[in-house]
Coordinates of C-alpha atoms in Angstrom, one line a residue:
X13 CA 0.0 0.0 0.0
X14 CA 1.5 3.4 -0.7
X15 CA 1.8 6.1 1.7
X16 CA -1.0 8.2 0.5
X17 CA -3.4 5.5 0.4
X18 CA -2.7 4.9 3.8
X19 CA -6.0 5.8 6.5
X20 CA -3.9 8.3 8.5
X21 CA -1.4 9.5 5.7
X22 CA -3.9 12.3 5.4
X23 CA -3.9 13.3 8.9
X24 CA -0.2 13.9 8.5
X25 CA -0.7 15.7 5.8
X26 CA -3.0 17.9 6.9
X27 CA -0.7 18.5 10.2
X28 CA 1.6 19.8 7.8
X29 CA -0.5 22.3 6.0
X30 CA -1.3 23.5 9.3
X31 CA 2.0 24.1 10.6
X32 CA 4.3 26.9 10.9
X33 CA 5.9 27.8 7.3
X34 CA 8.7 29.5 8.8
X35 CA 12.1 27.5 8.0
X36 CA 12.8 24.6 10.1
X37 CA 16.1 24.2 11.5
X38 CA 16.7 20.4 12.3
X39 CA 18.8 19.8 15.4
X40 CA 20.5 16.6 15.8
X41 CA 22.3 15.1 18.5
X42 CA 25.9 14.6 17.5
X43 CA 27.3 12.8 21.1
X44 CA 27.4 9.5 19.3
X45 CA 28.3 6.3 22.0
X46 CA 30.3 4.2 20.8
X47 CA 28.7 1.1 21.9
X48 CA 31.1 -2.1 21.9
X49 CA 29.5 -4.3 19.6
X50 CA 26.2 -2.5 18.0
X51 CA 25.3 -3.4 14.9
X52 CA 23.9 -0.3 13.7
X53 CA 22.2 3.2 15.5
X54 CA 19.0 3.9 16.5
X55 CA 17.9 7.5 16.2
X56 CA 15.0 8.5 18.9
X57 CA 13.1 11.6 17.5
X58 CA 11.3 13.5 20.4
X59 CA 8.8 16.1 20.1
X60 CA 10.2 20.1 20.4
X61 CA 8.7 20.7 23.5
X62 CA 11.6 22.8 24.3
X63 CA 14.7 24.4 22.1
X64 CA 16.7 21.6 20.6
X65 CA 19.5 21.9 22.5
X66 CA 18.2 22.3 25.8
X67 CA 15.6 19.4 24.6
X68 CA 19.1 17.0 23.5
X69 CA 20.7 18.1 27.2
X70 CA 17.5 17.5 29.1
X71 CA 17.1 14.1 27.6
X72 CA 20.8 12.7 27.1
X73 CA 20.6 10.6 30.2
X74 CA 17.8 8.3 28.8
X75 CA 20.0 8.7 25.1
X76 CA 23.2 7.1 27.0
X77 CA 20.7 4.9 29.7
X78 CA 19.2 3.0 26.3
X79 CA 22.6 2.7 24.4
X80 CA 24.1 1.1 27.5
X81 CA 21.4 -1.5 27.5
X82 CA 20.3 -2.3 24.2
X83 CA 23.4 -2.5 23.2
X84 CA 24.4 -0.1 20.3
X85 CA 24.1 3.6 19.6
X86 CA 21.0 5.8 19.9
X87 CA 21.5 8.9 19.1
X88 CA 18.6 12.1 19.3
X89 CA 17.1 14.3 16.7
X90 CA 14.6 16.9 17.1
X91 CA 13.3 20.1 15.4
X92 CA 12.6 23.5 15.8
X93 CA 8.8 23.2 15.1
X94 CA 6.3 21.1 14.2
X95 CA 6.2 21.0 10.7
X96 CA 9.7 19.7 10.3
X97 CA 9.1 17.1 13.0
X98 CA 6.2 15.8 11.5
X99 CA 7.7 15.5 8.3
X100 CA 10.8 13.7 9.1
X101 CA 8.2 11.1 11.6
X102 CA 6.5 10.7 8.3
X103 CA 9.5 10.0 6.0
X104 CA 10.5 7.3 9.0
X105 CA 13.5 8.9 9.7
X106 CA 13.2 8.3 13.6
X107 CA 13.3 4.7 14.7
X108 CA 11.1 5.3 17.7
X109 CA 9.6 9.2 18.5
X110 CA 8.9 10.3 22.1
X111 CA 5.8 12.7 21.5
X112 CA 1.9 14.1 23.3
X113 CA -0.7 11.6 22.7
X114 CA -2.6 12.6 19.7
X115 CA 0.6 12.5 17.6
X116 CA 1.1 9.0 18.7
X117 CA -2.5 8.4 17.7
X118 CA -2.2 9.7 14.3
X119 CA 1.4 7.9 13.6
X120 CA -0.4 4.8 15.1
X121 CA -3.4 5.1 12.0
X122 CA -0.8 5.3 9.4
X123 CA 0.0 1.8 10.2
X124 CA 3.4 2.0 10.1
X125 CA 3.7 2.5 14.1
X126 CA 3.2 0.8 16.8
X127 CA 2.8 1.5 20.4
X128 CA 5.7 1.0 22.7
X129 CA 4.8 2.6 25.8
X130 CA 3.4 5.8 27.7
X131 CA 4.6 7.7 30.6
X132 CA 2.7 6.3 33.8
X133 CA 2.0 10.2 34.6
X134 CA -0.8 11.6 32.7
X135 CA -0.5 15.0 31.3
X136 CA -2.9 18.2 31.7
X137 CA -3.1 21.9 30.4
X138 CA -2.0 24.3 33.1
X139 CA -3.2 27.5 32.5
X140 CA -0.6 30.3 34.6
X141 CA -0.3 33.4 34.8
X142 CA 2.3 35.7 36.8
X143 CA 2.3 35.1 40.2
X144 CA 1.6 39.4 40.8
X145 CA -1.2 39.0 38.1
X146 CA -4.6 40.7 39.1
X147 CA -6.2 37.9 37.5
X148 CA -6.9 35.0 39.7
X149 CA -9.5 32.8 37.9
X150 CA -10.6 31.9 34.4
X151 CA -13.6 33.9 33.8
X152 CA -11.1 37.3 35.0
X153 CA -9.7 36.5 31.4
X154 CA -12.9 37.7 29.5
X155 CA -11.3 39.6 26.5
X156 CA -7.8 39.0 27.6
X157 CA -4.6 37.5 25.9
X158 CA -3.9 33.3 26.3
X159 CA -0.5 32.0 24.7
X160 CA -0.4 28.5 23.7
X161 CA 1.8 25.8 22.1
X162 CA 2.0 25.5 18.5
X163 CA -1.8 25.0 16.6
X164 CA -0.5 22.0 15.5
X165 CA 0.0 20.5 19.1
X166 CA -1.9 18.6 21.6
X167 CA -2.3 21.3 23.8
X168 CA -2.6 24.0 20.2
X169 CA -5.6 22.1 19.6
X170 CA -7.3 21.9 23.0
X171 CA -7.2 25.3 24.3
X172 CA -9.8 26.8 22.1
X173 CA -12.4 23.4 22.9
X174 CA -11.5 24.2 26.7
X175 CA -11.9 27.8 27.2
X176 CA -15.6 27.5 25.1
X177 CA -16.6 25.5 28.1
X178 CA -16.4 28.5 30.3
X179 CA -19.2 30.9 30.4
X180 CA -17.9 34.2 29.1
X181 CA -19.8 36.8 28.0
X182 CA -21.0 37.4 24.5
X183 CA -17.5 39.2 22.6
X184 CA -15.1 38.5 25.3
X185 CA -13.6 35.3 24.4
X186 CA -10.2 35.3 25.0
X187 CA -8.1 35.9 22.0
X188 CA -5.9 32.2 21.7
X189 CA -1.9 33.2 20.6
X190 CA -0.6 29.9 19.5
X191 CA 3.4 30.5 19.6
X192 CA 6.0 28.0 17.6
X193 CA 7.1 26.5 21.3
X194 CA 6.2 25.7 24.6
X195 CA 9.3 28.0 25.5
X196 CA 7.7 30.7 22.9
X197 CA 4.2 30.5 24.8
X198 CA 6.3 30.5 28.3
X199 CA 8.5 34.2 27.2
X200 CA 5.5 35.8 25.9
X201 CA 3.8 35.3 29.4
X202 CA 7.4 36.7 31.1
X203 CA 7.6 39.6 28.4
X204 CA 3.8 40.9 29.0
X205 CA 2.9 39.8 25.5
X206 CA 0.1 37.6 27.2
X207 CA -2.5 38.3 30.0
X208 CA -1.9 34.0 30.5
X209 CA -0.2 30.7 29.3
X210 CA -1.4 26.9 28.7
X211 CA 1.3 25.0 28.7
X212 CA 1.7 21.3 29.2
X213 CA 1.8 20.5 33.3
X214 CA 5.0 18.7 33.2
X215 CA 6.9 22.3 32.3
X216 CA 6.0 23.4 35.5
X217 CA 9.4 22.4 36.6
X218 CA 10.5 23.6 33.9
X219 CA 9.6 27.0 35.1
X220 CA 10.7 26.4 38.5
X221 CA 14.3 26.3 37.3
X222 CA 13.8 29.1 34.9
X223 CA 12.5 31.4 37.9
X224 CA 9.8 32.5 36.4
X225 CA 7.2 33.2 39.6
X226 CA 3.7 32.0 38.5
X227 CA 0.4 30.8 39.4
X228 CA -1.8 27.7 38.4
X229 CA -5.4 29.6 37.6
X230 CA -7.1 26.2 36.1
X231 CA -5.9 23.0 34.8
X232 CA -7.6 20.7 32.2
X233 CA -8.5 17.3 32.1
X234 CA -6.3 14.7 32.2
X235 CA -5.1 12.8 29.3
X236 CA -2.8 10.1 28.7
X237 CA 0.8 11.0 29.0
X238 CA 3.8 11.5 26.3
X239 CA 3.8 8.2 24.5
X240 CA 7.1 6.4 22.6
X241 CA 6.1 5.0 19.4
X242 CA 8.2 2.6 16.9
X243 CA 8.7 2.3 13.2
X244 CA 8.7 -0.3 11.3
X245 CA 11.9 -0.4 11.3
X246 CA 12.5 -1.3 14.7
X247 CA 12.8 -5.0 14.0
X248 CA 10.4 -7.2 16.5
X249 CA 13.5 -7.6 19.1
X250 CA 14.3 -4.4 19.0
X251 CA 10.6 -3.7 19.5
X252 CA 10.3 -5.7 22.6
X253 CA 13.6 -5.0 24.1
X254 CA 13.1 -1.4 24.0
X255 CA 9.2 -1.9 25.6
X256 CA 10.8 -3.7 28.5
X257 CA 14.0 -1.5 29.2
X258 CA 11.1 1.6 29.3
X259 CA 8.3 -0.4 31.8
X260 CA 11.0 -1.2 33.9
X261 CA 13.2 1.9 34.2
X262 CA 12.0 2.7 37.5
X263 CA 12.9 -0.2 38.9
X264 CA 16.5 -0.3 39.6
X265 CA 18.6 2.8 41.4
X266 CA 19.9 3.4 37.6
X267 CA 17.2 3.8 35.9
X268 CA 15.4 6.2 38.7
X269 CA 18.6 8.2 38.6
X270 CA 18.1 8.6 34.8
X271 CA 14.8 9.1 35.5
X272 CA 15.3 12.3 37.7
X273 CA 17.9 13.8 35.9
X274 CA 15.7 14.2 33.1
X275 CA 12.8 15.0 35.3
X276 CA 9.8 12.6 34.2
X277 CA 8.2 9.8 34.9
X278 CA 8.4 5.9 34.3
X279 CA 6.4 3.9 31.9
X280 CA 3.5 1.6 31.2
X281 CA 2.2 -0.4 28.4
X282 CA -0.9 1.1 27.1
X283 CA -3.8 -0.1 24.9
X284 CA -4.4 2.2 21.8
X285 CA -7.6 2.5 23.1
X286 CA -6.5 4.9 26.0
X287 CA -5.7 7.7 23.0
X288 CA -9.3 8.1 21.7
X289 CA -9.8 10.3 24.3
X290 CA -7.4 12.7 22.5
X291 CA -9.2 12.3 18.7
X292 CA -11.1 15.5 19.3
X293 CA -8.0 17.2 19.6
X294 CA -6.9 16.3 16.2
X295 CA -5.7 18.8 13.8
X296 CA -8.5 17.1 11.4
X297 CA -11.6 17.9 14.1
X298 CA -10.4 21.3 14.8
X299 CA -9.4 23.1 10.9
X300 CA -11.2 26.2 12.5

């Protein structure tokens, strides 16, 4: 079957219509371990949550952690936006890609995926503001500013959906800025550019180290939590040996040391099933 004739080709597709046009710059990780006896490298993409190269710091641990263990090189790419990530996941040039749950479902449908594992921890929108903002509750942002993650995103696509749910008066929706990055979303908030920020509730950390003083107004639902996916060209061992170094990472001091360097959480083996919950978030439910 070729590509385009596959059921979620199109979903990528439209994901990249969508997207940012700006040019992409492509970071790649170029630590490569020199693993004593791999037979080849394995390239984990992850999603640009944050800038590439505090993205490729952040998450080197795990890069070296999985090298040790499986045995051969893994090396990290990311990008600079969506577009270009999508684009490269879709051309299969990741071997596995760490990314929020409604990419996973929409890499899943192309049938060249499958499901690895999901972070134990379940994600949620936090909506913040500064911590000497006026505004203390959702409804105080009738007519205000909101920041957000790229349109493209999980979080892109849920903020309009969630702020409709609140009861604001006729004409004072809040206007929805959807920035290229999480980081993007975050500075806007810091520079005064935004009355408020969504961002994904494992950056609150993030914010923590960057000093940033805020407060938690509201947070969404929860939703399943970032998800590692394969391509087919992880080979069936690979496949499982991967699966079982993630579900049991947080079992031996190692692993939790990994774990807290790179400040998330372990993993579980999940049933596809758990990521409908995200399908009205996709980019094809919301073209609006």
């Amino acid at each position: 079957m070729k590509p385009s004739e596959k059921p979620g080709y199109s979903l990528f597709v439209l994901v990249l219509i969508l997207a940012v046009v700006s040019q992409p710059v492509v970071a790649s990780d170029e630590t490569k371990l020199q693993t004593p006896g791999s037979q080849h490298q394995l390239v984990l993409g992850i999603a640009p949550f944050m800038s590439p190269l505090a993205l490729i710091k952040r998450m080197a641990p795990l890069r070296d952690y999985l090298s040790q263990i499986m045995g051969r090189t893994v090396r990290i790419e990311t990008a600079t936006d969506a577009r270009e990530f999508t684009q490269r996941t879709l051309e299969g040039r990741y071997h596995f890609v760490l990314t929020n749950p409604t990419f996973a479902l929409m890499a899943l449908e192309t049938s060249d995926f499958r499901l690895v594992a999901t972070q134990k921890q379940h994600i949620s929108g936090s909506l913040i503001v500064k911590a000497d903002s006026e505004i203390q509750s959702v409804d105080q942002l009738a007519g205000k500013s909101i920041g957000a993650p790229p349109k493209v995103g999980f979080l892109g696509q849920l903020v309009r959906p969630y702020l409709k749910a609140f009861d604001f008066p006729e004409n004072q929706m809040p206007r929805v800025f959807n920035y290229n990055s999480h980081n993007a979303a975050i500075s806007a908030l810091r520079l005064g550019d935004s009355d408020a920020t969504l961002i994904v509730s494992f950056m609150e950390k993030h914010l923590d180290k960057q000093n940033l003083p805020y407060r938690v107004i509201h947070r969404t639902e929860s939703f399943p939590g970032m998800t590692i996916v394969g391509y087919q060209s992880l080979s069936d061992n690979e496949f499982k040996q991967l699966r079982e170094i993630l579900i049991t990472i947080d079992t031996d001091a190692q692993g939790r040391a990994v774990l807290e360097k790179i400040n998330m959480p372990g993993y579980r083996v999940m049933e596809e099933s758990e990521l409908e919950k995200v399908r009205p978030y996709l980019p094809v439910n919301n073209k609006k």
